[in-house]
Coordinates of C-alpha atoms in Angstrom, one line a residue:
Chain A
X30 CA 22.9 145.0 146.3
X31 CA 25.6 146.7 144.4
X32 CA 28.1 144.2 145.7
X33 CA 25.9 141.3 144.7
X34 CA 25.5 142.8 141.2
X35 CA 29.2 143.2 140.8
X36 CA 29.8 139.6 142.0
X37 CA 27.9 138.5 138.9
X38 CA 30.4 137.2 136.4
X39 CA 29.0 138.7 133.3
X40 CA 29.6 142.2 134.4
X41 CA 33.3 142.2 134.7
X42 CA 34.0 143.9 131.4
X43 CA 32.0 147.0 132.3
X44 CA 33.5 147.1 135.7
X45 CA 37.0 147.0 134.3
X46 CA 36.1 149.8 131.8
X47 CA 34.7 151.8 134.7
X48 CA 37.9 151.4 136.6
X49 CA 40.0 152.2 133.6
X50 CA 38.2 155.3 132.8
X51 CA 37.7 156.7 136.2
X52 CA 40.4 155.3 138.5
X53 CA 40.1 158.3 140.8
X54 CA 36.5 157.3 141.5
X55 CA 38.0 154.7 143.7
X56 CA 40.4 157.2 145.2
X57 CA 37.9 159.8 146.2
X58 CA 35.8 157.3 148.1
X59 CA 38.6 156.4 150.3
X60 CA 36.9 157.4 153.4
X61 CA 34.5 154.5 153.2
X62 CA 37.0 151.9 153.5
X63 CA 35.0 148.7 153.8
X64 CA 32.8 149.0 150.7
X65 CA 35.7 150.4 148.7
X66 CA 37.9 147.5 149.8
X67 CA 35.1 145.1 148.8
X68 CA 34.8 146.7 145.5
X69 CA 38.5 146.7 144.9
X70 CA 38.7 143.0 145.6
X71 CA 35.9 142.3 143.2
X72 CA 37.5 144.5 140.5
X73 CA 40.6 142.5 140.8
X74 CA 39.0 139.2 140.6
X75 CA 36.9 140.4 137.7
X76 CA 39.9 142.0 136.2
X77 CA 42.0 138.9 136.2
X78 CA 39.5 137.2 134.1
X79 CA 39.8 137.1 130.4
X80 CA 41.0 134.0 128.8
X81 CA 41.9 132.3 132.1
X82 CA 39.6 129.9 133.8
X83 CA 37.6 130.9 136.8
X84 CA 39.4 128.8 139.4
X85 CA 42.7 130.5 138.8
X86 CA 41.3 134.0 139.2
X87 CA 39.3 133.0 142.3
X88 CA 42.6 131.9 143.8
X89 CA 44.3 135.0 142.7
X90 CA 41.6 137.2 144.3
X91 CA 42.0 135.3 147.5
X92 CA 45.7 135.5 147.4
X93 CA 45.7 139.2 146.8
X94 CA 43.7 139.7 149.9
X95 CA 46.1 137.9 152.2
X96 CA 49.3 137.9 150.3
X97 CA 52.5 138.3 152.2
X98 CA 55.3 139.2 150.1
X99 CA 58.2 136.7 150.5
X100 CA 61.5 138.4 151.3
X101 CA 63.5 139.8 148.5
X102 CA 66.3 137.3 149.3
X103 CA 64.2 134.3 148.4
X104 CA 63.7 132.9 145.0
X105 CA 59.9 133.0 145.3
X106 CA 60.0 136.8 145.4
X107 CA 61.4 137.0 141.9
X108 CA 59.2 134.1 140.7
X109 CA 56.2 136.3 141.4
X110 CA 57.3 138.6 138.7
X111 CA 57.3 135.8 136.1
X112 CA 53.9 134.6 136.8
X113 CA 52.5 134.9 133.3
X114 CA 51.2 132.6 130.7
X115 CA 51.9 132.7 127.0
X116 CA 48.4 133.9 126.2
X117 CA 48.8 136.8 128.7
X118 CA 52.1 137.9 127.2
X119 CA 50.6 137.9 123.7
X120 CA 47.6 139.8 124.9
X121 CA 49.8 142.4 126.5
X122 CA 51.8 142.8 123.3
X123 CA 48.7 143.2 121.3
X124 CA 47.5 145.8 123.8
X125 CA 50.7 147.8 123.3
X126 CA 50.5 147.6 119.6
X127 CA 47.0 149.1 119.4
X128 CA 46.6 151.9 121.9
X129 CA 43.2 153.2 122.3
X130 CA 42.3 156.4 124.2
X131 CA 39.9 154.8 126.6
X132 CA 42.0 151.8 127.4
X133 CA 44.6 152.3 130.0
X134 CA 47.4 149.7 129.4
X135 CA 48.1 149.2 133.1
X136 CA 44.5 148.8 134.2
X137 CA 43.2 146.9 131.3
X138 CA 46.0 144.6 130.3
X139 CA 48.3 144.3 133.3
X140 CA 45.5 144.2 135.8
X141 CA 47.7 144.5 138.8
X142 CA 49.9 141.7 137.7
X143 CA 53.0 143.2 136.1
X144 CA 55.6 140.9 134.9
X145 CA 59.3 141.2 134.1
X146 CA 59.4 138.6 131.4
X147 CA 58.0 140.9 128.7
X148 CA 60.2 143.9 129.3
X149 CA 63.4 141.8 129.7
X150 CA 63.0 139.7 126.5
X151 CA 61.6 142.5 124.4
X152 CA 64.6 144.6 125.2
X153 CA 67.0 141.7 124.5
X154 CA 65.3 141.0 121.1
X155 CA 65.3 144.6 120.2
X156 CA 69.0 145.0 121.0
X157 CA 70.0 142.0 118.9
X158 CA 67.6 142.8 116.0
X159 CA 69.0 146.3 115.9
X160 CA 72.6 145.1 115.7
X161 CA 71.8 142.4 113.1
X162 CA 69.8 144.5 110.8
X163 CA 72.3 147.3 111.0
X164 CA 74.9 144.9 109.9
X165 CA 72.6 143.7 107.1
X166 CA 72.3 147.2 105.7
X167 CA 76.1 147.2 105.5
X168 CA 75.9 144.2 103.4
X169 CA 73.4 145.9 101.1
X170 CA 75.6 149.0 101.0
X171 CA 78.6 146.9 100.0
X172 CA 76.7 145.5 97.2
X173 CA 76.2 148.9 95.8
X174 CA 79.6 150.4 96.5
X175 CA 82.3 147.8 96.7
X176 CA 84.8 150.1 98.3
X177 CA 82.9 149.7 101.6
X178 CA 84.6 147.0 103.6
X179 CA 82.2 144.6 105.2
X180 CA 82.8 143.6 108.8
X181 CA 80.6 142.0 111.4
X182 CA 80.7 145.1 113.7
X183 CA 80.3 143.1 116.8
X184 CA 80.7 146.0 119.1
X185 CA 77.4 147.3 118.0
X186 CA 75.7 144.5 119.9
X187 CA 77.2 145.8 123.1
X188 CA 76.2 149.4 122.3
X189 CA 72.6 148.4 121.4
X190 CA 72.2 146.3 124.5
X191 CA 73.4 148.9 126.9
X192 CA 71.3 151.7 125.3
X193 CA 68.1 149.7 125.2
X194 CA 68.4 148.3 128.7
X195 CA 69.4 151.7 130.2
X196 CA 66.5 153.3 128.5
X197 CA 63.9 150.7 129.4
X198 CA 65.0 150.7 133.1
X199 CA 66.3 154.1 134.0
X200 CA 63.7 156.2 132.4
X201 CA 60.8 154.4 134.1
X202 CA 62.8 154.8 137.4
X203 CA 63.0 158.5 136.8
X204 CA 59.3 158.7 135.8
X205 CA 58.2 156.7 138.8
X206 CA 60.3 158.8 141.1
X207 CA 58.9 162.0 139.6
X208 CA 55.3 160.8 139.9
X209 CA 55.8 159.7 143.5
X210 CA 57.2 163.1 144.3
X211 CA 54.3 164.9 142.7
X212 CA 51.8 162.7 144.4
X213 CA 53.4 163.1 147.8
X214 CA 51.2 162.0 150.6
X215 CA 48.0 163.7 149.3
X216 CA 46.5 160.6 147.7
X217 CA 45.9 157.3 149.4
X218 CA 46.2 155.3 146.2
X219 CA 49.5 156.2 144.6
X220 CA 50.4 156.1 141.0
X221 CA 51.7 153.1 139.2
X222 CA 54.2 151.0 140.9
X223 CA 57.8 150.8 139.6
X224 CA 57.1 147.4 138.0
X225 CA 54.0 148.6 136.2
X226 CA 56.0 151.6 134.8
X227 CA 58.8 149.3 133.6
X228 CA 56.1 147.0 132.0
X229 CA 54.5 149.9 130.2
X230 CA 57.9 151.0 128.8
X231 CA 59.0 147.5 127.9
X232 CA 55.9 146.5 126.1
X233 CA 55.8 149.9 124.3
X234 CA 59.2 149.1 122.8
X235 CA 57.8 146.0 121.1
X236 CA 56.5 148.0 118.1
X237 CA 60.1 148.9 117.2
X238 CA 61.1 145.3 116.5
X239 CA 59.1 144.9 113.2
X240 CA 59.9 148.5 112.4
X241 CA 63.6 147.9 112.6
X242 CA 63.3 144.8 110.4
X243 CA 61.3 146.9 107.9
X244 CA 64.1 149.5 107.9
X245 CA 66.1 147.1 105.7
X246 CA 64.1 148.3 102.8
X247 CA 66.4 150.8 101.2
X248 CA 63.8 153.5 100.4
X249 CA 64.4 156.5 102.5
X250 CA 61.0 158.0 102.7
X251 CA 59.5 154.6 103.5
X252 CA 62.0 154.3 106.4
X253 CA 61.0 157.6 107.7
X254 CA 57.3 156.7 107.3
X255 CA 57.7 153.4 109.3
X256 CA 59.7 155.2 111.9
X257 CA 57.1 157.9 112.4
X258 CA 54.3 155.3 112.5
X259 CA 56.1 153.2 115.1
X260 CA 57.0 156.2 117.2
X261 CA 53.4 157.5 117.1
X262 CA 52.0 154.1 118.2
X263 CA 54.5 153.7 121.0
X264 CA 54.3 157.3 122.3
X265 CA 50.5 157.1 122.1
X266 CA 50.5 154.0 124.3
X267 CA 52.7 155.8 126.8
X268 CA 50.6 158.9 126.8
X269 CA 47.3 157.2 127.2
X270 CA 48.6 155.2 130.1
X271 CA 50.1 158.2 131.9
X272 CA 47.2 160.5 131.2
X273 CA 44.9 159.4 134.0
X274 CA 47.7 159.7 136.6
X275 CA 48.9 163.1 135.4
X276 CA 45.5 164.6 134.7
X277 CA 45.0 165.8 138.2
X278 CA 48.2 167.7 138.4
X279 CA 48.7 171.2 137.3
X280 CA 48.5 171.7 133.5
X281 CA 52.1 172.9 133.4
X282 CA 53.5 169.8 135.1
X283 CA 51.3 167.5 133.0
X284 CA 52.4 168.9 129.7
X285 CA 56.0 169.0 130.7
X286 CA 55.9 165.4 131.8
X287 CA 54.2 164.1 128.8
X288 CA 56.3 166.1 126.4
X289 CA 59.4 164.9 128.1
X290 CA 58.3 161.3 127.8
X291 CA 57.5 161.7 124.1
X292 CA 60.8 163.6 123.5
X293 CA 62.9 160.9 125.1
X294 CA 61.1 158.2 123.0
X295 CA 61.7 160.2 119.8
X296 CA 65.4 160.6 120.7
X297 CA 65.7 156.9 121.2
X298 CA 64.1 156.1 117.9
X299 CA 66.2 158.7 115.9
X300 CA 69.4 157.7 117.7
X301 CA 68.9 154.1 116.8
X302 CA 68.1 155.0 113.2
X303 CA 71.2 157.2 112.8
X304 CA 73.7 155.1 114.6
X305 CA 72.8 151.6 113.4
X306 CA 71.6 152.4 109.9
X307 CA 74.0 154.5 107.9
X308 CA 72.5 156.0 104.8
X309 CA 73.2 153.9 101.7
X310 CA 75.4 155.2 99.0
X311 CA 73.9 156.4 95.8
X312 CA 72.8 153.7 93.5
X313 CA 75.3 153.1 90.8
X314 CA 76.7 150.1 89.0
X315 CA 80.3 149.6 89.9
X316 CA 82.8 149.4 87.0
X317 CA 84.2 145.9 86.6
X318 CA 87.8 146.7 87.4
X319 CA 86.9 148.1 90.8
X320 CA 84.9 144.9 91.6
X321 CA 87.9 142.7 90.8
X322 CA 90.4 144.6 92.9
X323 CA 88.3 144.2 96.1
X324 CA 88.1 140.6 97.2
X325 CA 84.4 140.0 97.6
X326 CA 83.5 138.8 101.1
X327 CA 79.8 138.1 100.6
X328 CA 78.2 138.8 97.3
X329 CA 79.8 140.6 94.5
X330 CA 77.9 143.7 93.3
X331 CA 77.8 142.6 89.7
X332 CA 75.1 140.1 90.4
X333 CA 71.6 140.6 89.0
X334 CA 69.2 142.4 91.2
X335 CA 67.1 139.3 91.6
X336 CA 69.6 138.1 94.2
X337 CA 68.6 140.9 96.5
X338 CA 66.6 139.7 99.5
Chain B
X9 CA 81.0 71.6 166.6
X10 CA 82.5 72.3 163.2
X11 CA 80.2 69.9 161.4
X12 CA 77.3 71.2 163.3
X13 CA 78.2 74.7 162.2
X14 CA 78.7 73.6 158.7
X15 CA 75.5 71.6 158.2
X16 CA 73.0 74.5 158.0
X17 CA 75.1 76.1 155.3
X18 CA 75.5 73.0 153.2
X19 CA 73.8 73.7 149.8
X20 CA 74.1 70.3 148.3
X21 CA 71.7 68.3 150.5
X22 CA 68.9 66.7 148.6
X23 CA 66.4 66.8 151.4
X24 CA 65.6 70.4 152.4
X25 CA 66.4 70.8 156.0
X26 CA 64.5 73.2 158.2
X27 CA 66.5 76.3 159.0
X28 CA 68.7 76.3 162.1
X29 CA 67.9 72.6 162.7
X30 CA 71.2 71.8 164.0
X31 CA 71.6 74.8 166.2
X32 CA 70.5 73.1 169.3
X33 CA 73.3 70.7 169.0
X34 CA 75.9 73.4 169.2
X35 CA 77.5 74.1 172.5
X36 CA 80.4 76.4 173.0
X37 CA 82.9 75.3 175.5
X38 CA 85.7 77.2 176.9
X39 CA 88.5 75.8 174.8
X40 CA 87.1 76.8 171.4
X41 CA 88.5 80.1 170.3
X42 CA 85.8 82.4 169.0
X43 CA 88.1 84.8 167.3
X44 CA 89.8 84.9 164.0
X45 CA 90.1 87.0 160.9
X46 CA 87.5 87.9 158.4
X47 CA 88.6 88.3 154.9
X48 CA 86.4 89.7 152.1
X49 CA 87.2 88.6 148.5
X50 CA 88.4 91.6 146.5
X51 CA 85.8 93.1 144.2
X52 CA 87.3 95.9 142.1
X53 CA 84.6 96.4 139.5
X54 CA 82.2 98.2 141.7
X55 CA 82.6 102.0 141.7
X56 CA 83.3 102.9 145.3
X57 CA 83.2 106.3 146.6
X58 CA 86.7 107.6 147.4
X59 CA 89.6 105.3 147.4
X60 CA 89.1 103.1 144.3
X61 CA 89.0 106.0 141.7
X62 CA 92.1 107.5 143.3
X63 CA 94.0 104.3 142.7
X64 CA 93.1 103.9 139.0
X65 CA 95.3 105.1 136.3
X66 CA 94.8 108.6 134.8
X67 CA 94.0 107.1 131.5
X68 CA 91.0 105.3 133.0
X69 CA 89.7 108.4 134.5
X70 CA 90.0 110.5 131.3
X71 CA 88.6 107.8 129.1
X72 CA 85.6 107.4 131.4
X73 CA 84.8 111.1 131.3
X74 CA 85.5 111.3 127.5
X75 CA 83.2 108.4 126.9
X76 CA 80.4 110.0 129.0
X77 CA 80.9 113.2 126.9
X78 CA 80.9 111.3 123.7
X79 CA 77.7 109.4 124.7
X80 CA 76.0 112.7 125.3
X81 CA 77.2 114.0 121.9
X82 CA 75.4 111.1 120.3
X83 CA 72.3 111.9 122.2
X84 CA 72.4 115.5 120.9
X85 CA 73.0 114.4 117.3
X86 CA 70.1 111.9 117.4
X87 CA 67.7 113.6 119.7
X88 CA 65.0 111.4 121.2
X89 CA 63.3 111.7 124.4
X90 CA 65.7 110.2 126.8
X91 CA 66.9 111.2 130.2
X92 CA 70.6 110.7 129.8
X93 CA 71.5 114.3 129.4
X94 CA 69.4 115.3 132.3
X95 CA 70.3 112.5 134.7
X96 CA 74.1 112.6 134.5
X97 CA 74.8 116.1 133.6
X98 CA 78.3 117.4 133.2
X99 CA 79.7 120.6 132.0
X100 CA 82.8 119.2 130.3
X101 CA 81.1 119.0 127.0
X102 CA 79.8 122.5 127.0
X103 CA 83.2 123.8 128.0
X104 CA 84.9 122.0 125.1
X105 CA 82.3 123.1 122.6
X106 CA 82.4 126.7 123.8
X107 CA 86.1 127.0 123.8
X108 CA 86.3 125.4 120.3
X109 CA 83.6 127.8 119.0
X110 CA 85.2 130.9 120.5
X111 CA 88.7 129.9 119.2
X112 CA 87.3 129.6 115.7
X113 CA 85.2 132.7 115.8
X114 CA 87.7 135.2 117.2
X115 CA 89.1 137.8 114.9
X116 CA 92.8 137.8 114.4
X117 CA 94.8 140.0 116.7
X118 CA 96.9 141.3 113.8
X119 CA 94.2 143.6 112.6
X120 CA 93.0 145.7 115.5
X121 CA 90.1 147.4 113.7
X122 CA 87.3 148.3 115.9
X123 CA 84.5 146.9 114.1
X124 CA 85.3 143.3 113.4
X125 CA 84.1 140.0 114.6
X126 CA 83.8 139.1 118.3
X127 CA 86.8 138.4 120.4
X128 CA 87.2 135.2 122.3
X129 CA 86.0 136.7 125.5
X130 CA 82.9 138.1 123.9
X131 CA 81.8 134.7 122.5
X132 CA 82.6 133.0 125.8
X133 CA 80.5 135.6 127.7
X134 CA 77.6 135.4 125.3
X135 CA 77.5 131.6 125.4
X136 CA 77.7 131.2 129.2
X137 CA 75.8 134.3 130.3
X138 CA 73.1 133.5 127.6
X139 CA 72.8 129.9 129.0
X140 CA 72.6 131.2 132.6
X141 CA 70.0 133.7 131.7
X142 CA 67.9 131.2 129.8
X143 CA 68.2 128.8 132.8
X144 CA 67.1 131.5 135.2
X145 CA 64.2 132.4 133.0
X146 CA 63.1 128.8 132.8
X147 CA 63.3 128.4 136.5
X148 CA 61.5 131.7 137.3
X149 CA 58.7 130.6 135.0
X150 CA 58.2 127.6 137.2
X151 CA 60.0 124.9 135.3
X152 CA 61.1 121.8 137.3
X153 CA 64.6 121.4 135.8
X154 CA 67.6 122.0 137.9
X155 CA 70.1 124.7 137.2
X156 CA 73.0 122.6 136.0
X157 CA 70.9 120.2 134.1
X158 CA 69.6 123.1 132.0
X159 CA 73.1 124.5 131.5
X160 CA 74.2 121.0 130.4
X161 CA 71.5 120.7 127.8
X162 CA 72.0 124.1 126.4
X163 CA 75.7 123.7 126.2
X164 CA 75.6 120.3 124.6
X165 CA 73.1 121.5 122.0
X166 CA 75.7 123.9 120.6
X167 CA 77.3 120.9 119.1
X168 CA 75.5 121.2 115.7
X169 CA 76.5 124.8 115.5
X170 CA 80.1 124.0 116.2
X171 CA 80.0 121.5 113.4
X172 CA 78.5 124.2 111.2
X173 CA 81.4 126.5 112.1
X174 CA 83.9 123.8 111.1
X175 CA 82.2 123.3 107.8
X176 CA 82.0 127.0 107.2
X177 CA 85.7 127.4 107.9
X178 CA 86.5 124.7 105.4
X179 CA 84.1 126.1 102.8
X180 CA 85.8 129.5 103.2
X181 CA 89.1 128.0 102.1
X182 CA 87.6 127.7 98.7
X183 CA 87.0 130.7 96.4
X184 CA 84.5 133.2 97.7
X185 CA 81.4 133.9 95.8
X186 CA 77.6 133.6 95.9
X187 CA 77.7 129.8 95.9
X188 CA 80.1 129.9 98.8
X189 CA 77.7 132.1 100.7
X190 CA 74.7 130.0 99.8
X191 CA 76.4 126.8 101.0
X192 CA 77.3 128.4 104.3
X193 CA 73.9 129.8 104.7
X194 CA 72.2 126.5 104.1
X195 CA 74.5 124.6 106.5
X196 CA 74.0 127.2 109.2
X197 CA 70.3 127.2 108.8
X198 CA 70.1 123.4 109.0
X199 CA 72.3 123.2 112.1
X200 CA 70.4 126.0 113.7
X201 CA 67.2 124.1 113.3
X202 CA 68.9 120.9 114.6
X203 CA 70.0 122.7 117.7
X204 CA 66.6 124.1 118.4
X205 CA 64.9 120.7 117.9
X206 CA 67.5 119.0 120.1
X207 CA 67.2 121.4 123.0
X208 CA 63.5 121.6 122.8
X209 CA 63.2 117.8 123.0
X210 CA 65.0 118.0 126.3
X211 CA 63.8 121.2 127.8
X212 CA 60.2 121.6 126.8
X213 CA 58.9 118.9 129.0
X214 CA 60.0 120.6 132.1
X215 CA 57.6 123.5 131.7
X216 CA 53.9 123.6 132.4
X217 CA 52.1 123.5 129.1
X218 CA 50.8 127.0 129.1
X219 CA 54.2 128.5 129.3
X220 CA 56.2 126.3 126.9
X221 CA 56.5 129.0 124.3
X222 CA 57.7 131.5 126.9
X223 CA 60.5 129.2 127.8
X224 CA 61.4 128.1 124.3
X225 CA 61.6 131.6 122.8
X226 CA 64.8 132.6 124.6
X227 CA 66.5 129.4 123.4
X228 CA 65.5 130.3 119.9
X229 CA 67.0 133.8 120.3
X230 CA 70.2 132.4 121.8
X231 CA 70.9 130.0 119.0
X232 CA 69.9 132.6 116.5
X233 CA 72.6 135.0 117.8
X234 CA 75.2 132.2 117.7
X235 CA 74.2 131.3 114.1
X236 CA 74.5 134.9 113.1
X237 CA 78.0 135.1 114.5
X238 CA 78.9 132.0 112.6
X239 CA 77.4 133.1 109.4
X240 CA 79.0 136.6 109.4
X241 CA 82.5 135.2 110.2
X242 CA 84.9 136.6 107.6
X243 CA 88.5 135.5 107.6
X244 CA 90.8 138.5 107.6

């Protein structure tokens, strides 16, 4: 009867919320394999609903039951990580921007279909946006103090790329390894897979992209405010996602893990701010003879303020 | 026997004769030689597989390839939905464009300051690895375009930005100032939009409709980064 109830299509939201809130409920009933397996399949098929049509999710449920993974040397193996639509990617980005305590990002938005598209291109965008806006602040600085020589600073692109990609891939690897070690063989259902962890981290970095663009505004306290806000949103998303997995561990391990995650995130944000955005010189109007001695490369500083972007 | 053999092949008869009507009249006797030589009239206009392009002059070969490249340039400059770029892809055009762009963008070797513009190798790597990454992304998302076709399209659509680079270099010979910057900014923006439109016209059809934006966004990022490199180019 319960199975027939859960097969009813209008109940999938509550079922997903149930699973999100109490994922260990499925874990503790692991001795009754058949009903649990049946429930798990229904959850998945209900979970992959949303804006998609029913046919696709029916197929997905069937495929998840009898899916053989193609070998890692085939192209189809990697294609399975890019099996997302535009609407799904946008939905996941929205989910990472607005973390809520009850909503677990992995269960609610990823729904057992992690993708690599989001993390890869969000990291690429963030790296380029960091380098470009950092360069733009140099332009603004040169307008105030013409003794600063403007240069494109192309090496910062390389630095930004390496930093962001290492962070978004090595830290989830370490986290996943740590969680696997702590879980050991006690639980039948393990923590998140490596791809889901990479997804969580990748999508959580999205909030930094508009923040970095807003850091162009040369008001220091506003920059710190935006930075703190972005960091809070991003770290909250990570913590809410990790909390159900970590909650069963000892309190010490849980607090250490969560605080390390938040600390690393903070270090990344502050490192980016200090390396790519040098503080602007004090506002002063340059005397005319200084302006003429320096060949202006972009805009001379004696322009009226209305030319500022 | 000769006239019996010739009559079925005679095209000028007014009365249509049934085929092979005279065959029953033919009898081959022992003293008629059934051997000889077969000669085929020379036809050198058809493009054969191996020997005929080896025998042509070097000028013919180069001109043929240059004409193909030039034709594709025209298709990029006036983008409409046609299959020419996709059907006969080649990578000569992208190579010429990438080398030209990288030569114009590299910083002079005289000043070895650390934070300058990109070096030749950096531009080259960004263009080619960017194009390869976008192609892989498009294929992983399920697009039905082949690897080299996509590389060809992305490479050829750098042409507007190369033109923008030429214009910027000419404009930078004049005196520097805000108008100078505005002109360069306007030119780069227009060429950037042209590149995006041209490449989307070729690439967007190869994706399923619910993933078009996912495939087009990396193209946008790619041309944005190249436009940024062009706009921030400062002569030393």
